[in-house]
PDB file of C-alpha atoms in Angstrom:
ATOM      1  CA  MET A   6      13.656  -6.312  26.835  1.00  0.00           C
ATOM      2  CA  ILE A   7      12.593  -2.652  26.973  1.00  0.00           C
ATOM      3  CA  LYS A   8      11.013  -2.838  23.509  1.00  0.00           C
ATOM      4  CA  THR A   9       9.215  -6.075  24.386  1.00  0.00           C
ATOM      5  CA  THR A  10       7.844  -4.570  27.585  1.00  0.00           C
ATOM      6  CA  ARG A  11       6.719  -1.453  25.720  1.00  0.00           C
ATOM      7  CA  ASN A  12       4.876  -3.546  23.129  1.00  0.00           C
ATOM      8  CA  ILE A  13       3.148  -5.555  25.862  1.00  0.00           C
ATOM      9  CA  LEU A  14       2.023  -2.347  27.559  1.00  0.00           C
ATOM     10  CA  LEU A  15       0.728  -1.011  24.261  1.00  0.00           C
ATOM     11  CA  ALA A  16      -1.164  -4.212  23.685  1.00  0.00           C
ATOM     12  CA  LEU A  17      -2.784  -3.987  27.102  1.00  0.00           C
ATOM     13  CA  CYS A  18      -3.798  -0.392  26.434  1.00  0.00           C
ATOM     14  CA  LEU A  19      -5.360  -1.372  23.124  1.00  0.00           C
ATOM     15  CA  THR A  20      -7.592  -4.143  24.387  1.00  0.00           C
ATOM     16  CA  THR A  21     -10.373  -1.602  24.778  1.00  0.00           C
ATOM     17  CA  GLY A  22     -11.792   0.656  22.097  1.00  0.00           C
ATOM     18  CA  LEU A  23     -10.389  -1.096  19.017  1.00  0.00           C
ATOM     19  CA  SER A  24     -13.777  -1.667  17.475  1.00  0.00           C
ATOM     20  CA  ALA A  25     -14.664   1.998  17.928  1.00  0.00           C
ATOM     21  CA  ALA A  26     -11.666   3.369  16.041  1.00  0.00           C
ATOM     22  CA  ASP A  27     -12.343   6.742  14.429  1.00  0.00           C
ATOM     23  CA  LYS A  28     -10.247   9.033  12.278  1.00  0.00           C
ATOM     24  CA  LEU A  29      -8.957  12.122  14.059  1.00  0.00           C
ATOM     25  CA  SER A  30     -10.326  15.486  12.967  1.00  0.00           C
ATOM     26  CA  GLN A  31      -8.140  18.187  11.445  1.00  0.00           C
ATOM     27  CA  LYS A  32      -8.535  20.188  14.669  1.00  0.00           C
ATOM     28  CA  GLU A  33      -7.211  17.274  16.729  1.00  0.00           C
ATOM     29  CA  LEU A  34      -4.340  16.689  14.301  1.00  0.00           C
ATOM     30  CA  LYS A  35      -3.318  20.361  14.522  1.00  0.00           C
ATOM     31  CA  GLU A  36      -3.294  20.173  18.322  1.00  0.00           C
ATOM     32  CA  ILE A  37      -1.085  17.085  18.183  1.00  0.00           C
ATOM     33  CA  GLN A  38       1.207  18.640  15.582  1.00  0.00           C
ATOM     34  CA  ALA A  39       1.718  21.602  17.920  1.00  0.00           C
ATOM     35  CA  LEU A  40       3.244  19.403  20.633  1.00  0.00           C
ATOM     36  CA  PRO A  41       6.801  20.647  21.395  1.00  0.00           C
ATOM     37  CA  LEU A  42       8.494  17.268  20.886  1.00  0.00           C
ATOM     38  CA  LEU A  43       6.999  16.750  17.444  1.00  0.00           C
ATOM     39  CA  ASN A  44       8.050  20.208  16.291  1.00  0.00           C
ATOM     40  CA  MET A  45      11.523  19.864  17.758  1.00  0.00           C
ATOM     41  CA  ALA A  46      12.039  16.485  16.049  1.00  0.00           C
ATOM     42  CA  LYS A  47      10.444  17.773  12.805  1.00  0.00           C
ATOM     43  CA  VAL A  48       7.819  15.048  12.849  1.00  0.00           C
ATOM     44  CA  GLN A  49       4.961  15.710  10.429  1.00  0.00           C
ATOM     45  CA  VAL A  50       1.613  14.234  11.467  1.00  0.00           C
ATOM     46  CA  GLN A  51      -0.199  12.981   8.374  1.00  0.00           C
ATOM     47  CA  ASP A  52      -3.356  11.498   9.928  1.00  0.00           C
ATOM     48  CA  GLY A  53      -4.454   9.585  12.979  1.00  0.00           C
ATOM     49  CA  THR A  54      -6.936   7.191  14.509  1.00  0.00           C
ATOM     50  CA  ASP A  55      -8.614   7.241  17.922  1.00  0.00           C
ATOM     51  CA  PHE A  56      -8.455   3.725  19.395  1.00  0.00           C
ATOM     52  CA  GLY A  57     -10.264   4.622  22.589  1.00  0.00           C
ATOM     53  CA  SER A  58      -7.289   4.421  24.936  1.00  0.00           C
ATOM     54  CA  LEU A  59      -4.570   5.655  22.570  1.00  0.00           C
ATOM     55  CA  TYR A  60      -4.141   7.726  19.456  1.00  0.00           C
ATOM     56  CA  GLY A  61      -2.428   5.996  16.545  1.00  0.00           C
ATOM     57  CA  LEU A  62      -0.570   8.399  14.260  1.00  0.00           C
ATOM     58  CA  ASN A  63       0.817   8.067  10.755  1.00  0.00           C
ATOM     59  CA  VAL A  64       3.801  10.411  10.701  1.00  0.00           C
ATOM     60  CA  LYS A  65       6.563  11.412   8.334  1.00  0.00           C
ATOM     61  CA  VAL A  66      10.073  11.614   9.778  1.00  0.00           C
ATOM     62  CA  GLN A  67      12.948  12.709   7.537  1.00  0.00           C
ATOM     63  CA  GLY A  68      10.883  11.871   4.477  1.00  0.00           C
ATOM     64  CA  ARG A  69       9.894   8.381   5.643  1.00  0.00           C
ATOM     65  CA  MET A  70       6.498   7.221   6.879  1.00  0.00           C
ATOM     66  CA  ASP A  71       6.221   5.654  10.317  1.00  0.00           C
ATOM     67  CA  THR A  72       3.576   4.774  12.900  1.00  0.00           C
ATOM     68  CA  VAL A  73       3.646   5.980  16.500  1.00  0.00           C
ATOM     69  CA  PHE A  74       1.162   6.002  19.361  1.00  0.00           C
ATOM     70  CA  LEU A  75       0.232   8.870  21.662  1.00  0.00           C
ATOM     71  CA  THR A  76      -1.443   8.671  25.052  1.00  0.00           C
ATOM     72  CA  LYS A  77      -4.833  10.390  25.202  1.00  0.00           C
ATOM     73  CA  ASP A  78      -3.512  13.028  27.608  1.00  0.00           C
ATOM     74  CA  LYS A  79      -0.854  13.845  24.964  1.00  0.00           C
ATOM     75  CA  LYS A  80       1.935  13.491  27.516  1.00  0.00           C
ATOM     76  CA  TYR A  81       3.699  10.422  26.146  1.00  0.00           C
ATOM     77  CA  LEU A  82       4.691   9.399  22.634  1.00  0.00           C
ATOM     78  CA  LEU A  83       5.108   5.643  22.178  1.00  0.00           C
ATOM     79  CA  PRO A  84       7.108   4.550  19.133  1.00  0.00           C
ATOM     80  CA  GLY A  85       7.152   0.922  18.018  1.00  0.00           C
ATOM     81  CA  ASP A  86       4.553  -1.750  17.377  1.00  0.00           C
ATOM     82  CA  ALA A  87       1.294  -2.264  19.236  1.00  0.00           C
ATOM     83  CA  ILE A  88       0.514  -5.969  19.481  1.00  0.00           C
ATOM     84  CA  SER A  89      -2.998  -7.359  19.734  1.00  0.00           C
ATOM     85  CA  THR A  90      -3.544  -9.533  22.787  1.00  0.00           C
ATOM     86  CA  GLN A  91      -6.205 -11.435  20.842  1.00  0.00           C
ATOM     87  CA  ASN A  92      -4.168 -12.703  17.873  1.00  0.00           C
ATOM     88  CA  GLY A  93      -0.611 -11.486  18.410  1.00  0.00           C
ATOM     89  CA  GLN A  94      -0.689  -9.386  15.230  1.00  0.00           C
ATOM     90  CA  PRO A  95       0.695  -5.840  15.095  1.00  0.00           C
ATOM     91  CA  LEU A  96      -1.877  -3.075  14.862  1.00  0.00           C
ATOM     92  CA  GLU A  97      -1.678  -1.270  11.512  1.00  0.00           C
ATOM     93  CA  LEU A  98      -3.316   2.105  11.047  1.00  0.00           C
ATOM     94  CA  PRO A  99      -5.257   3.053   7.939  1.00  0.00           C
ATOM     95  CA  ILE A 100      -3.269   5.343   5.649  1.00  0.00           C
ATOM     96  CA  ASP A 101      -4.431   8.304   3.610  1.00  0.00           C
ATOM     97  CA  ILE A 102      -4.690   6.966   0.055  1.00  0.00           C
ATOM     98  CA  SER A 103      -6.035  10.211  -1.422  1.00  0.00           C
ATOM     99  CA  PRO A 104      -2.647  10.923  -3.119  1.00  0.00           C
ATOM    100  CA  THR A 105      -3.230   7.810  -5.237  1.00  0.00           C
ATOM    101  CA  LEU A 106      -6.475   9.051  -6.795  1.00  0.00           C
ATOM    102  CA  GLY A 107      -6.189   9.332 -10.563  1.00  0.00           C
ATOM    103  CA  LYS A 108      -2.495   8.392 -10.542  1.00  0.00           C
ATOM    104  CA  GLU A 109      -2.881   4.648 -11.170  1.00  0.00           C
ATOM    105  CA  ALA A 110      -1.405   2.898 -14.200  1.00  0.00           C
ATOM    106  CA  PHE A 111      -4.826   1.395 -14.899  1.00  0.00           C
ATOM    107  CA  THR A 112      -7.798  -0.121 -13.074  1.00  0.00           C
ATOM    108  CA  PHE A 113      -8.351  -3.864 -13.034  1.00  0.00           C
ATOM    109  CA  GLY A 114     -11.782  -5.413 -12.607  1.00  0.00           C
ATOM    110  CA  LYS A 115     -15.387  -4.318 -12.888  1.00  0.00           C
ATOM    111  CA  GLY A 116     -16.678  -5.235  -9.420  1.00  0.00           C
ATOM    112  CA  LYS A 117     -17.794  -3.100  -6.491  1.00  0.00           C
ATOM    113  CA  ASP A 118     -15.091  -3.845  -3.893  1.00  0.00           C
ATOM    114  CA  GLU A 119     -12.382  -1.194  -4.335  1.00  0.00           C
ATOM    115  CA  TYR A 120      -8.680  -1.667  -3.657  1.00  0.00           C
ATOM    116  CA  VAL A 121      -5.306  -0.057  -4.350  1.00  0.00           C
ATOM    117  CA  LEU A 122      -2.436  -2.360  -5.338  1.00  0.00           C
ATOM    118  CA  PHE A 123       1.296  -1.683  -5.538  1.00  0.00           C
ATOM    119  CA  THR A 124       2.956  -4.408  -7.580  1.00  0.00           C
ATOM    120  CA  ASP A 125       6.225  -5.388  -9.260  1.00  0.00           C
ATOM    121  CA  PRO A 126       6.063  -7.407 -12.503  1.00  0.00           C
ATOM    122  CA  GLU A 127       9.055  -9.527 -11.471  1.00  0.00           C
ATOM    123  CA  CYS A 128       7.921 -10.159  -7.898  1.00  0.00           C
ATOM    124  CA  PRO A 129       6.989 -13.859  -7.519  1.00  0.00           C
ATOM    125  CA  TYR A 130       4.426 -13.089  -4.817  1.00  0.00           C
ATOM    126  CA  CYS A 131       2.799 -10.497  -7.078  1.00  0.00           C
ATOM    127  CA  LYS A 132       2.619 -13.047  -9.890  1.00  0.00           C
ATOM    128  CA  LYS A 133       1.034 -15.533  -7.501  1.00  0.00           C
ATOM    129  CA  PHE A 134      -1.649 -13.006  -6.590  1.00  0.00           C
ATOM    130  CA  GLU A 135      -2.217 -12.121 -10.247  1.00  0.00           C
ATOM    131  CA  SER A 136      -2.734 -15.791 -11.113  1.00  0.00           C
ATOM    132  CA  TYR A 137      -6.117 -15.494  -9.337  1.00  0.00           C
ATOM    133  CA  PHE A 138      -7.201 -12.311 -11.125  1.00  0.00           C
ATOM    134  CA  SER A 139      -9.532 -14.100 -13.531  1.00  0.00           C
ATOM    135  CA  GLN A 140     -11.503 -15.371 -10.527  1.00  0.00           C
ATOM    136  CA  ILE A 141     -12.068 -11.929  -8.997  1.00  0.00           C
ATOM    137  CA  GLU A 142     -12.426  -9.680 -12.059  1.00  0.00           C
ATOM    138  CA  ASP A 143     -16.194  -9.405 -11.573  1.00  0.00           C
ATOM    139  CA  LYS A 144     -15.849  -8.793  -7.826  1.00  0.00           C
ATOM    140  CA  VAL A 145     -13.177  -6.114  -7.496  1.00  0.00           C
ATOM    141  CA  LYS A 146     -12.010  -2.796  -8.824  1.00  0.00           C
ATOM    142  CA  ILE A 147      -8.264  -2.572  -8.214  1.00  0.00           C
ATOM    143  CA  ARG A 148      -6.340   0.589  -9.034  1.00  0.00           C
ATOM    144  CA  VAL A 149      -2.933  -0.742 -10.063  1.00  0.00           C
ATOM    145  CA  PHE A 150       0.339   1.053  -9.298  1.00  0.00           C
ATOM    146  CA  PHE A 151       3.681  -0.287 -10.445  1.00  0.00           C
ATOM    147  CA  PHE A 152       6.514  -0.217  -7.937  1.00  0.00           C
ATOM    148  CA  PRO A 153       9.475  -1.992  -9.590  1.00  0.00           C
ATOM    149  CA  LEU A 154      11.983  -2.924  -6.914  1.00  0.00           C
ATOM    150  CA  SER A 155      15.614  -2.043  -7.516  1.00  0.00           C
ATOM    151  CA  PHE A 156      16.865  -5.641  -7.355  1.00  0.00           C
ATOM    152  CA  HIS A 157      14.503  -6.785 -10.137  1.00  0.00           C
ATOM    153  CA  GLU A 158      16.518  -5.948 -13.224  1.00  0.00           C
ATOM    154  CA  ASN A 159      13.718  -5.927 -15.786  1.00  0.00           C
ATOM    155  CA  ALA A 160      10.820  -4.781 -13.601  1.00  0.00           C
ATOM    156  CA  LYS A 161      10.880  -1.143 -14.695  1.00  0.00           C
ATOM    157  CA  ASP A 162      10.939  -1.958 -18.414  1.00  0.00           C
ATOM    158  CA  ILE A 163       8.193  -4.549 -18.043  1.00  0.00           C
ATOM    159  CA  SER A 164       6.090  -2.017 -16.112  1.00  0.00           C
ATOM    160  CA  LEU A 165       6.471   0.471 -18.958  1.00  0.00           C
ATOM    161  CA  TYR A 166       5.609  -2.223 -21.496  1.00  0.00           C
ATOM    162  CA  ILE A 167       2.401  -3.121 -19.645  1.00  0.00           C
ATOM    163  CA  MET A 168       1.454   0.542 -19.349  1.00  0.00           C
ATOM    164  CA  SER A 169       2.070   1.034 -23.084  1.00  0.00           C
ATOM    165  CA  GLN A 170      -0.739  -1.323 -24.059  1.00  0.00           C
ATOM    166  CA  ASN A 171      -3.717   0.473 -25.570  1.00  0.00           C
ATOM    167  CA  SER A 172      -6.703  -1.529 -24.327  1.00  0.00           C
ATOM    168  CA  TYR A 173      -7.813  -2.778 -20.931  1.00  0.00           C
ATOM    169  CA  LYS A 174      -7.716  -6.370 -22.169  1.00  0.00           C
ATOM    170  CA  ASP A 175      -4.175  -5.981 -23.484  1.00  0.00           C
ATOM    171  CA  LYS A 176      -2.984  -4.348 -20.241  1.00  0.00           C
ATOM    172  CA  VAL A 177      -4.403  -7.188 -18.144  1.00  0.00           C
ATOM    173  CA  ASN A 178      -2.948  -9.821 -20.469  1.00  0.00           C
ATOM    174  CA  ALA A 179       0.463  -8.143 -20.417  1.00  0.00           C
ATOM    175  CA  MET A 180       0.394  -7.758 -16.632  1.00  0.00           C
ATOM    176  CA  ILE A 181      -0.418 -11.395 -16.001  1.00  0.00           C
ATOM    177  CA  ASN A 182       1.675 -13.049 -18.697  1.00  0.00           C
ATOM    178  CA  THR A 183       4.715 -10.883 -19.493  1.00  0.00           C
ATOM    179  CA  THR A 184       8.182 -12.002 -18.404  1.00  0.00           C
ATOM    180  CA  LYS A 185      11.622 -10.885 -19.511  1.00  0.00           C
ATOM    181  CA  ASP A 186      11.606 -13.787 -21.965  1.00  0.00           C
ATOM    182  CA  SER A 187       8.281 -12.945 -23.621  1.00  0.00           C
ATOM    183  CA  GLU A 188       8.784 -12.377 -27.326  1.00  0.00           C
ATOM    184  CA  GLU A 189       6.335  -9.472 -27.344  1.00  0.00           C
ATOM    185  CA  PHE A 190       8.325  -7.758 -24.607  1.00  0.00           C
ATOM    186  CA  LYS A 191      11.724  -8.400 -26.197  1.00  0.00           C
ATOM    187  CA  ASN A 192      10.458  -7.033 -29.535  1.00  0.00           C
ATOM    188  CA  ARG A 193       8.604  -4.062 -28.038  1.00  0.00           C
ATOM    189  CA  LYS A 194       8.574  -0.738 -29.838  1.00  0.00           C
ATOM    190  CA  ILE A 195       7.291   2.289 -27.956  1.00  0.00           C
ATOM    191  CA  ASP A 196       7.196   5.732 -29.540  1.00  0.00           C
ATOM    192  CA  SER A 197       9.683   8.051 -27.817  1.00  0.00           C
ATOM    193  CA  THR A 198       7.038  10.674 -26.998  1.00  0.00           C
ATOM    194  CA  LYS A 199       4.735   8.047 -25.507  1.00  0.00           C
ATOM    195  CA  LEU A 200       7.642   6.452 -23.624  1.00  0.00           C
ATOM    196  CA  ALA A 201       8.551   9.782 -22.015  1.00  0.00           C
ATOM    197  CA  LYS A 202       4.969  10.156 -20.735  1.00  0.00           C
ATOM    198  CA  LEU A 203       4.941   6.593 -19.429  1.00  0.00           C
ATOM    199  CA  GLU A 204       8.261   7.092 -17.637  1.00  0.00           C
ATOM    200  CA  LYS A 205       6.921  10.234 -15.969  1.00  0.00           C
ATOM    201  CA  SER A 206       3.801   8.355 -14.841  1.00  0.00           C
ATOM    202  CA  LEU A 207       5.862   5.446 -13.513  1.00  0.00           C
ATOM    203  CA  GLU A 208       8.148   7.767 -11.557  1.00  0.00           C
ATOM    204  CA  GLU A 209       5.059   9.379 -10.050  1.00  0.00           C
ATOM    205  CA  GLN A 210       3.683   5.977  -9.034  1.00  0.00           C
ATOM    206  CA  MET A 211       6.998   5.040  -7.426  1.00  0.00           C
ATOM    207  CA  THR A 212       7.144   8.354  -5.554  1.00  0.00           C
ATOM    208  CA  ILE A 213       3.636   7.801  -4.199  1.00  0.00           C
ATOM    209  CA  ALA A 214       4.640   4.331  -3.011  1.00  0.00           C
ATOM    210  CA  THR A 215       7.719   5.693  -1.272  1.00  0.00           C
ATOM    211  CA  ASP A 216       5.762   8.530   0.347  1.00  0.00           C
ATOM    212  CA  LEU A 217       3.263   5.989   1.696  1.00  0.00           C
ATOM    213  CA  GLY A 218       6.100   4.016   3.283  1.00  0.00           C
ATOM    214  CA  ILE A 219       5.737   1.016   0.987  1.00  0.00           C
ATOM    215  CA  SER A 220       8.889  -1.084   0.787  1.00  0.00           C
ATOM    216  CA  GLY A 221       7.705  -4.394  -0.650  1.00  0.00           C
ATOM    217  CA  THR A 222       5.220  -5.905  -3.054  1.00  0.00           C
ATOM    218  CA  PRO A 223       2.467  -6.812  -3.413  1.00  0.00           C
ATOM    219  CA  THR A 224       1.002  -4.208  -1.079  1.00  0.00           C
ATOM    220  CA  LEU A 225      -2.777  -4.010  -1.101  1.00  0.00           C
ATOM    221  CA  PHE A 226      -5.135  -1.495   0.547  1.00  0.00           C
ATOM    222  CA  ASP A 227      -8.901  -1.273   0.690  1.00  0.00           C
ATOM    223  CA  LYS A 228     -10.709   1.967  -0.189  1.00  0.00           C
ATOM    224  CA  ASN A 229     -10.357   3.179   3.409  1.00  0.00           C
ATOM    225  CA  GLY A 230      -6.584   2.777   3.468  1.00  0.00           C
ATOM    226  CA  ASN A 231      -6.495  -0.419   5.506  1.00  0.00           C
ATOM    227  CA  ARG A 232      -3.710  -2.809   4.527  1.00  0.00           C
ATOM    228  CA  ILE A 233      -5.144  -6.066   3.210  1.00  0.00           C
ATOM    229  CA  VAL A 234      -3.495  -9.491   2.990  1.00  0.00           C
ATOM    230  CA  TRP A 235      -4.243 -10.603  -0.564  1.00  0.00           C
ATOM    231  CA  ALA A 236      -4.530 -14.279   0.338  1.00  0.00           C
ATOM    232  CA  GLN A 237      -7.102 -13.447   3.008  1.00  0.00           C
ATOM    233  CA  MET A 238      -9.011 -11.299   0.510  1.00  0.00           C
ATOM    234  CA  LEU A 239      -9.209 -14.252  -1.893  1.00  0.00           C
ATOM    235  CA  GLN A 240     -10.378 -16.542   0.889  1.00  0.00           C
ATOM    236  CA  ASP A 241     -13.080 -14.020   1.819  1.00  0.00           C
ATOM    237  CA  PHE A 242     -14.318 -14.379  -1.753  1.00  0.00           C
ATOM    238  CA  GLY A 243     -14.440 -18.142  -1.302  1.00  0.00           C
ATOM    239  CA  ILE A 244     -11.321 -18.794  -3.393  1.00  0.00           C
ATOM    240  CA  GLU A 245      -8.932 -21.487  -2.223  1.00  0.00           C
ATOM    241  CA  VAL A 246      -5.334 -20.292  -2.207  1.00  0.00           C
ATOM    242  CA  LYS A 247      -2.944 -23.062  -3.210  1.00  0.00           C
TER     243      LYS A 247
END
């Protein structure tokens, strides 16, 4: 009941100023970081957004990313979700995707709309999204990161196999079509030196995903760090999702 009431209050606070959201400056972030409670709880403020009536903060607590809200007078910290009174959806803050720059496995597409994707080659929802790739290749530029989930037995090896391909065309083909039963995958041969480099790159991609608080796949962001629903993105391009 307390959490529900808190979320309702947050929603009411957020009905104004949402369209005018702005990123907080480094000066503002330093002032917030200096608050006694944050220092005492060892909360690290990563970035924040001014929503007019509240600050939304992306924070790191004990190595994990979280979202909290702070009143504009900086007197009250409000953990938990903020719910929109317009559509009932939780408010999600943009994240800082600068740590992803240059760390991707490869870039898919030759379009102008830029995205960052975290995917698992054995995730059925990821495969569903990838089944539409041929329809958006000329529209998007997606920097692809592999995040094989622990309960997908072959996901890590398939990720390495995809990354081992030499050409863009081969990488895309392997990403879309490879399964644990693919003959090419079962008969793969990767030079040990090359494999060591690929494993290091994959570990780096997984660390980035963890640091960004990603726990599932596919997770898609636009170039500004806003989380995007892939099905909605396809619909925005006029593609029917079946």
